[in-house]
PDB file of C-alpha atoms and ligand atoms in Angstrom:
ATOM      1  CA  MET A   1       0.000   0.000   0.000  1.00 67.00           C
ATOM      2  CA  MET A   2       1.323   3.376  -0.998  1.00 74.00           C
ATOM      3  CA  LYS A   3       2.078   5.711   1.902  1.00 85.00           C
ATOM      4  CA  ASP A   4       1.768   9.123   0.317  1.00 95.00           C
ATOM      5  CA  VAL A   5       0.889  10.433  -3.120  1.00 97.00           C
ATOM      6  CA  ARG A   6       2.673  13.461  -4.565  1.00 97.00           C
ATOM      7  CA  ILE A   7       0.795  15.191  -7.352  1.00 98.00           C
ATOM      8  CA  LEU A   8       2.886  17.706  -9.279  1.00 98.00           C
ATOM      9  CA  LEU A   9       1.375  20.314 -11.606  1.00 98.00           C
ATOM     10  CA  VAL A  10       3.481  21.575 -14.494  1.00 98.00           C
ATOM     11  CA  GLY A  11       2.721  23.389 -17.745  1.00 98.00           C
ATOM     12  CA  GLU A  12       3.260  26.695 -19.503  1.00 98.00           C
ATOM     13  CA  PRO A  13       2.938  29.932 -17.532  1.00 98.00           C
ATOM     14  CA  LYS A  14      -0.595  31.294 -17.054  1.00 98.00           C
ATOM     15  CA  VAL A  15      -2.490  28.139 -17.992  1.00 98.00           C
ATOM     16  CA  GLY A  16      -4.052  28.189 -14.509  1.00 98.00           C
ATOM     17  CA  LYS A  17      -2.060  25.753 -12.362  1.00 98.00           C
ATOM     18  CA  THR A  18      -2.222  27.870  -9.212  1.00 98.00           C
ATOM     19  CA  SER A  19      -5.889  28.718  -9.824  1.00 98.00           C
ATOM     20  CA  LEU A  20      -6.693  24.990 -10.107  1.00 98.00           C
ATOM     21  CA  VAL A  21      -5.132  24.215  -6.744  1.00 98.00           C
ATOM     22  CA  MET A  22      -6.795  27.169  -5.045  1.00 98.00           C
ATOM     23  CA  SER A  23     -10.198  26.408  -6.573  1.00 97.00           C
ATOM     24  CA  LEU A  24      -9.928  22.874  -5.226  1.00 96.00           C
ATOM     25  CA  VAL A  25      -9.005  23.956  -1.732  1.00 95.00           C
ATOM     26  CA  ARG A  26     -11.403  26.900  -1.402  1.00 95.00           C
ATOM     27  CA  GLU A  27     -14.212  25.581  -3.602  1.00 95.00           C
ATOM     28  CA  GLU A  28     -14.270  29.077  -5.062  1.00 97.00           C
ATOM     29  CA  PHE A  29     -12.387  30.664  -7.983  1.00 98.00           C
ATOM     30  CA  PRO A  30      -9.730  33.056  -6.694  1.00 97.00           C
ATOM     31  CA  ASN A  31      -9.692  36.332  -8.610  1.00 95.00           C
ATOM     32  CA  LYS A  32      -6.109  36.971  -7.693  1.00 96.00           C
ATOM     33  CA  VAL A  33      -3.523  34.262  -7.210  1.00 97.00           C
ATOM     34  CA  PRO A  34       0.136  34.277  -6.241  1.00 98.00           C
ATOM     35  CA  LEU A  35       2.596  32.827  -8.751  1.00 98.00           C
ATOM     36  CA  ARG A  36       2.735  29.680  -6.715  1.00 98.00           C
ATOM     37  CA  VAL A  37       0.970  28.110  -3.730  1.00 98.00           C
ATOM     38  CA  LYS A  38       2.867  26.237  -1.064  1.00 97.00           C
ATOM     39  CA  GLU A  39       2.592  22.460  -0.995  1.00 98.00           C
ATOM     40  CA  ILE A  40      -0.827  21.340   0.203  1.00 97.00           C
ATOM     41  CA  THR A  41      -1.413  18.140   2.149  1.00 97.00           C
ATOM     42  CA  ILE A  42      -4.796  16.448   2.139  1.00 96.00           C
ATOM     43  CA  PRO A  43      -5.394  13.897   4.921  1.00 96.00           C
ATOM     44  CA  ALA A  44      -5.960  10.314   3.771  1.00 95.00           C
ATOM     45  CA  ASP A  45      -9.580  10.075   4.902  1.00 95.00           C
ATOM     46  CA  MET A  46     -10.541  13.142   2.889  1.00 94.00           C
ATOM     47  CA  THR A  47      -9.423  11.560  -0.386  1.00 94.00           C
ATOM     48  CA  PRO A  48     -11.127   8.964  -2.616  1.00 91.00           C
ATOM     49  CA  GLU A  49      -8.281   6.409  -2.401  1.00 92.00           C
ATOM     50  CA  ARG A  50      -7.641   7.000   1.316  1.00 94.00           C
ATOM     51  CA  VAL A  51      -4.019   7.970   0.828  1.00 95.00           C
ATOM     52  CA  ARG A  52      -2.421  11.092   2.204  1.00 97.00           C
ATOM     53  CA  THR A  53      -1.921  13.354  -0.786  1.00 97.00           C
ATOM     54  CA  HIS A  54       0.402  16.260  -1.430  1.00 98.00           C
ATOM     55  CA  ILE A  55      -0.329  18.757  -4.172  1.00 98.00           C
ATOM     56  CA  VAL A  56       2.713  20.584  -5.507  1.00 98.00           C
ATOM     57  CA  ASP A  57       2.457  23.690  -7.682  1.00 98.00           C
ATOM     58  CA  TYR A  58       5.240  24.875  -9.987  1.00 98.00           C
ATOM     59  CA  SER A  59       6.009  28.325 -11.305  1.00 98.00           C
ATOM     60  CA  GLU A  60       8.787  29.029 -13.752  1.00 97.00           C
ATOM     61  CA  ALA A  61       8.876  32.648 -12.569  1.00 97.00           C
ATOM     62  CA  GLU A  62       9.551  31.662  -8.971  1.00 97.00           C
ATOM     63  CA  GLN A  63      11.510  28.452  -9.155  1.00 98.00           C
ATOM     64  CA  THR A  64      14.717  27.258 -10.706  1.00 98.00           C
ATOM     65  CA  LYS A  65      15.057  24.445 -13.236  1.00 97.00           C
ATOM     66  CA  GLU A  66      16.853  22.428 -10.540  1.00 97.00           C
ATOM     67  CA  GLN A  67      13.861  22.735  -8.211  1.00 98.00           C
ATOM     68  CA  LEU A  68      11.601  21.575 -11.020  1.00 98.00           C
ATOM     69  CA  TYR A  69      13.780  18.519 -11.759  1.00 97.00           C
ATOM     70  CA  GLN A  70      13.800  17.636  -8.081  1.00 97.00           C
ATOM     71  CA  GLU A  71      10.004  17.837  -7.884  1.00 97.00           C
ATOM     72  CA  ILE A  72       9.664  15.740 -11.028  1.00 97.00           C
ATOM     73  CA  SER A  73      11.815  13.000  -9.523  1.00 95.00           C
ATOM     74  CA  LYS A  74       9.778  13.028  -6.281  1.00 96.00           C
ATOM     75  CA  ALA A  75       6.336  13.013  -7.922  1.00 97.00           C
ATOM     76  CA  ASN A  76       4.093   9.934  -8.078  1.00 96.00           C
ATOM     77  CA  VAL A  77       1.919  11.467 -10.765  1.00 96.00           C
ATOM     78  CA  ILE A  78       2.359  14.572 -12.907  1.00 98.00           C
ATOM     79  CA  CYS A  79      -0.459  16.718 -14.250  1.00 98.00           C
ATOM     80  CA  ILE A  80       0.585  18.557 -17.394  1.00 98.00           C
ATOM     81  CA  VAL A  81      -1.773  21.506 -17.549  1.00 98.00           C
ATOM     82  CA  TYR A  82      -2.572  23.355 -20.756  1.00 98.00           C
ATOM     83  CA  SER A  83      -5.172  25.946 -21.582  1.00 98.00           C
ATOM     84  CA  VAL A  84      -7.861  24.796 -24.025  1.00 96.00           C
ATOM     85  CA  ASN A  85      -7.889  28.248 -25.649  1.00 96.00           C
ATOM     86  CA  ASN A  86      -4.112  28.351 -26.130  1.00 97.00           C
ATOM     87  CA  LYS A  87      -2.690  26.196 -28.941  1.00 96.00           C
ATOM     88  CA  LYS A  88       0.873  26.894 -27.968  1.00 98.00           C
ATOM     89  CA  SER A  89       0.295  25.515 -24.486  1.00 98.00           C
ATOM     90  CA  ILE A  90      -0.927  22.261 -26.110  1.00 97.00           C
ATOM     91  CA  GLU A  91       2.058  22.063 -28.486  1.00 97.00           C
ATOM     92  CA  LYS A  92       4.412  22.492 -25.541  1.00 98.00           C
ATOM     93  CA  VAL A  93       2.978  19.355 -23.923  1.00 98.00           C
ATOM     94  CA  THR A  94       4.799  17.210 -26.495  1.00 98.00           C
ATOM     95  CA  SER A  95       7.621  19.519 -27.581  1.00 98.00           C
ATOM     96  CA  HIS A  96       8.725  20.474 -24.081  1.00 98.00           C
ATOM     97  CA  TRP A  97       7.031  18.920 -21.065  1.00 98.00           C
ATOM     98  CA  ILE A  98       6.951  15.211 -21.879  1.00 97.00           C
ATOM     99  CA  PRO A  99      10.625  15.106 -23.034  1.00 97.00           C
ATOM    100  CA  LEU A 100      11.673  17.119 -19.970  1.00 97.00           C
ATOM    101  CA  ILE A 101       9.828  14.748 -17.630  1.00 97.00           C
ATOM    102  CA  ASN A 102      11.295  11.704 -19.393  1.00 96.00           C
ATOM    103  CA  ASN A 103      14.798  13.118 -19.063  1.00 95.00           C
ATOM    104  CA  HIS A 104      14.375  13.399 -15.317  1.00 93.00           C
ATOM    105  CA  THR A 105      12.776  10.052 -14.512  1.00 91.00           C
ATOM    106  CA  ASP A 106      14.080   6.487 -14.912  1.00 86.00           C
ATOM    107  CA  LYS A 107      12.728   4.511 -17.789  1.00 82.00           C
ATOM    108  CA  GLU A 108      11.837   1.702 -15.362  1.00 82.00           C
ATOM    109  CA  SER A 109       9.930   3.939 -13.000  1.00 80.00           C
ATOM    110  CA  ARG A 110       8.017   6.313 -15.211  1.00 87.00           C
ATOM    111  CA  VAL A 111       5.206   8.071 -13.411  1.00 92.00           C
ATOM    112  CA  PRO A 112       1.702   8.308 -14.824  1.00 94.00           C
ATOM    113  CA  LEU A 113       0.886  11.544 -16.613  1.00 95.00           C
ATOM    114  CA  ILE A 114      -2.468  13.306 -16.660  1.00 95.00           C
ATOM    115  CA  LEU A 115      -3.281  15.879 -19.318  1.00 96.00           C
ATOM    116  CA  VAL A 116      -5.393  18.661 -17.868  1.00 96.00           C
ATOM    117  CA  GLY A 117      -7.075  21.110 -20.231  1.00 96.00           C
ATOM    118  CA  ASN A 118      -8.074  24.147 -18.176  1.00 97.00           C
ATOM    119  CA  LYS A 119     -10.194  27.258 -18.988  1.00 97.00           C
ATOM    120  CA  LEU A 120     -12.971  25.241 -20.538  1.00 95.00           C
ATOM    121  CA  ASP A 121     -15.292  28.175 -19.803  1.00 96.00           C
ATOM    122  CA  LEU A 122     -13.585  30.200 -22.565  1.00 97.00           C
ATOM    123  CA  VAL A 123     -14.274  27.871 -25.496  1.00 95.00           C
ATOM    124  CA  GLU A 124     -17.199  26.435 -27.421  1.00 91.00           C
ATOM    125  CA  HIS A 125     -15.488  23.207 -28.400  1.00 88.00           C
ATOM    126  CA  SER A 126     -13.602  20.493 -26.579  1.00 88.00           C
ATOM    127  CA  SER A 127      -9.852  20.132 -27.206  1.00 88.00           C
ATOM    128  CA  MET A 128     -10.224  16.352 -27.179  1.00 88.00           C
ATOM    129  CA  GLU A 129      -9.728  15.865 -30.925  1.00 89.00           C
ATOM    130  CA  THR A 130      -6.336  17.589 -30.673  1.00 93.00           C
ATOM    131  CA  ILE A 131      -5.412  15.699 -27.537  1.00 93.00           C
ATOM    132  CA  ARG A 132      -6.493  12.205 -28.558  1.00 90.00           C
ATOM    133  CA  PRO A 133      -3.515  11.545 -30.910  1.00 93.00           C
ATOM    134  CA  ILE A 134      -1.138  12.710 -28.175  1.00 94.00           C
ATOM    135  CA  MET A 135      -2.752  10.304 -25.739  1.00 90.00           C
ATOM    136  CA  ASN A 136      -2.413   7.486 -28.257  1.00 89.00           C
ATOM    137  CA  ARG A 137       1.248   8.221 -28.803  1.00 93.00           C
ATOM    138  CA  TYR A 138       2.480   8.329 -25.215  1.00 93.00           C
ATOM    139  CA  GLN A 139       2.010   5.293 -23.053  1.00 88.00           C
ATOM    140  CA  ASP A 140       2.503   7.198 -19.817  1.00 92.00           C
ATOM    141  CA  ILE A 141      -0.470   9.452 -20.387  1.00 93.00           C
ATOM    142  CA  LYS A 142      -3.207   7.749 -18.417  1.00 91.00           C
ATOM    143  CA  ILE A 143      -6.032  10.216 -18.368  1.00 90.00           C
ATOM    144  CA  CYS A 144      -7.026  13.349 -20.155  1.00 91.00           C
ATOM    145  CA  ILE A 145      -9.474  15.690 -18.523  1.00 92.00           C
ATOM    146  CA  GLU A 146     -10.883  19.107 -19.331  1.00 93.00           C
ATOM    147  CA  CYS A 147     -11.878  21.503 -16.595  1.00 95.00           C
ATOM    148  CA  SER A 148     -12.491  25.080 -15.589  1.00 96.00           C
ATOM    149  CA  ALA A 149     -11.000  26.491 -12.424  1.00 98.00           C
ATOM    150  CA  LYS A 150     -13.295  29.461 -12.940  1.00 98.00           C
ATOM    151  CA  ASN A 151     -16.550  27.465 -13.070  1.00 96.00           C
ATOM    152  CA  LEU A 152     -15.280  24.804 -10.656  1.00 96.00           C
ATOM    153  CA  GLU A 153     -16.018  22.290 -13.388  1.00 94.00           C
ATOM    154  CA  ASN A 154     -14.224  18.907 -13.017  1.00 94.00           C
ATOM    155  CA  ILE A 155     -11.777  20.335 -10.464  1.00 95.00           C
ATOM    156  CA  SER A 156     -12.131  17.678  -7.779  1.00 94.00           C
ATOM    157  CA  GLU A 157     -12.111  15.077 -10.589  1.00 93.00           C
ATOM    158  CA  VAL A 158      -8.690  16.259 -11.771  1.00 95.00           C
ATOM    159  CA  PHE A 159      -7.194  15.508  -8.384  1.00 95.00           C
ATOM    160  CA  SER A 160      -9.085  12.264  -7.783  1.00 92.00           C
ATOM    161  CA  CYS A 161      -8.023  10.986 -11.232  1.00 91.00           C
ATOM    162  CA  ALA A 162      -4.425  11.907 -10.454  1.00 94.00           C
ATOM    163  CA  GLN A 163      -4.579  10.125  -7.132  1.00 94.00           C
ATOM    164  CA  LYS A 164      -6.117   7.022  -8.716  1.00 91.00           C
ATOM    165  CA  ALA A 165      -3.462   6.938 -11.440  1.00 92.00           C
ATOM    166  CA  ALA A 166      -0.722   7.123  -8.797  1.00 93.00           C
ATOM    167  CA  VAL A 167      -2.225   4.438  -6.585  1.00 91.00           C
ATOM    168  CA  HIS A 168      -2.940   2.057  -9.468  1.00 85.00           C
ATOM    169  CA  PRO A 169      -0.015   2.758 -11.829  1.00 72.00           C
ATOM    170  CA  MET A 170      -0.051  -0.728 -13.308  1.00 67.00           C
ATOM    171  CA  GLY A 171      -3.664  -0.423 -14.277  1.00 61.00           C
ATOM    172  CA  GLU A 172      -4.427  -0.613 -17.949  1.00 58.00           C
ATOM    173  CA  LYS A 173      -4.067   2.545 -19.887  1.00 54.00           C
ATOM    174  CA  ALA A 174      -7.429   4.168 -19.535  1.00 54.00           C
ATOM    175  CA  PHE A 175      -8.757   6.393 -22.225  1.00 49.00           C
ATOM    176  CA  LEU A 176     -10.908   8.077 -19.721  1.00 49.00           C
ATOM    177  CA  LEU A 177     -12.236  11.141 -21.358  1.00 49.00           C
ATOM    178  CA  PHE A 178     -14.105  13.456 -19.118  1.00 47.00           C
ATOM    179  CA  CYS A 179     -15.825  15.563 -21.678  1.00 46.00           C
ATOM    180  CA  PRO A 180     -18.052  18.350 -20.517  1.00 46.00           C
ATOM    181  CA  GLU A 181     -21.677  18.202 -21.446  1.00 48.00           C
ATOM    182  CA  GLU A 182     -22.213  19.264 -25.038  1.00 44.00           C
ATOM    183  CA  LYS A 183     -22.422  23.006 -25.092  1.00 41.00           C
ATOM    184  CA  LYS A 184     -25.588  24.195 -26.677  1.00 36.00           C
TER     185      LYS A 184
HETATM  186  P1  GTP B   1       2.266  30.692 -13.548  1.00 96.94           P
HETATM  187  O1  GTP B   1       2.317  30.558 -12.056  1.00 96.94           O
HETATM  188  O2  GTP B   1       2.735  32.020 -14.014  1.00 96.94           O
HETATM  189  O3  GTP B   1       2.989  29.569 -14.238  1.00 96.94           O
HETATM  190  O4  GTP B   1       0.739  30.620 -14.020  1.00 96.94           O
HETATM  191  P2  GTP B   1      -0.382  29.557 -13.577  1.00 96.94           P
HETATM  192  O5  GTP B   1      -0.357  28.413 -14.515  1.00 96.94           O
HETATM  193  O6  GTP B   1      -0.271  29.260 -12.117  1.00 96.94           O
HETATM  194  O7  GTP B   1      -1.729  30.361 -13.860  1.00 96.94           O
HETATM  195  P3  GTP B   1      -2.625  31.205 -12.822  1.00 96.94           P
HETATM  196  O8  GTP B   1      -3.343  30.306 -11.893  1.00 96.94           O
HETATM  197  O9  GTP B   1      -1.795  32.265 -12.248  1.00 96.94           O
HETATM  198  O10 GTP B   1      -3.700  31.816 -13.836  1.00 96.94           O
HETATM  199  C1  GTP B   1      -3.331  32.650 -14.915  1.00 96.94           C
HETATM  200  C2  GTP B   1      -4.526  33.500 -15.336  1.00 96.94           C
HETATM  201  O11 GTP B   1      -5.549  32.665 -15.866  1.00 96.94           O
HETATM  202  C3  GTP B   1      -5.174  34.258 -14.167  1.00 96.94           C
HETATM  203  O12 GTP B   1      -5.574  35.517 -14.628  1.00 96.94           O
HETATM  204  C4  GTP B   1      -6.382  33.397 -13.808  1.00 96.94           C
HETATM  205  O13 GTP B   1      -7.432  34.149 -13.240  1.00 96.94           O
HETATM  206  C5  GTP B   1      -6.772  32.859 -15.179  1.00 96.94           C
HETATM  207  N1  GTP B   1      -7.475  31.553 -15.086  1.00 96.94           N
HETATM  208  C6  GTP B   1      -7.079  30.460 -14.388  1.00 96.94           C
HETATM  209  N2  GTP B   1      -7.952  29.455 -14.551  1.00 96.94           N
HETATM  210  C7  GTP B   1      -8.946  29.919 -15.342  1.00 96.94           C
HETATM  211  C8  GTP B   1     -10.156  29.346 -15.866  1.00 96.94           C
HETATM  212  O14 GTP B   1     -10.524  28.191 -15.640  1.00 96.94           O
HETATM  213  N3  GTP B   1     -10.906  30.147 -16.687  1.00 96.94           N
HETATM  214  C9  GTP B   1     -10.557  31.429 -16.968  1.00 96.94           C
HETATM  215  N4  GTP B   1     -11.371  32.121 -17.774  1.00 96.94           N
HETATM  216  N5  GTP B   1      -9.437  31.995 -16.494  1.00 96.94           N
HETATM  217  C10 GTP B   1      -8.632  31.262 -15.690  1.00 96.94           C
HETATM  218 MG1   MG B   2       1.139  29.730 -10.735  1.00 96.94          MG
END
């Protein structure tokens, strides 16, 4: 049985990593956020898998590359956050973030990756068609989920999916698409 789960959030600046964490904790969208929130610990009995869980935010503006590499090597699951209204933040998932994570983890002990598409409130269409080929290409990507920190849509699901992926890393690759309801 796993003792603790460390969930690390990475991704391009301004995609909403800090807002996601604060929306989860406060159950309210914060209008102003710091660049980075301190590590948050959720007691085991308040989580779906009953494992004490740490949520770790990252900010390029506040932290060094070395600190990032250290967090990557300590993480049990990594959420790569992009913004559904920002193509560049999606491109960087494969051109930057996945190679960087792979370079700082052992091939034998790769951690599960979750793709998190934030700011769903700003678009009419899902980013799933763009994301699906990426999911198919990388074995370590376990789940892809779209959410809105602003509307508190799928926020608790992001963290429960991450926790599940960490606790059951040998589980079959799940193409678990949490699509929002069709927008009318
Ligand atoms: P860095 O710390 O600089 O890497 O950025 P970050 O990824 O932590 O993003 P942050 O949480 O600071 O959010 C960046 C901007 O996006 C802020 O103005 C947020 O209010 C806004 N934002 C975050 N999430 C959402 C969302 O779901 N919808 C909308 N519309 N705006 C959001
Ligand atoms: Mg931040």
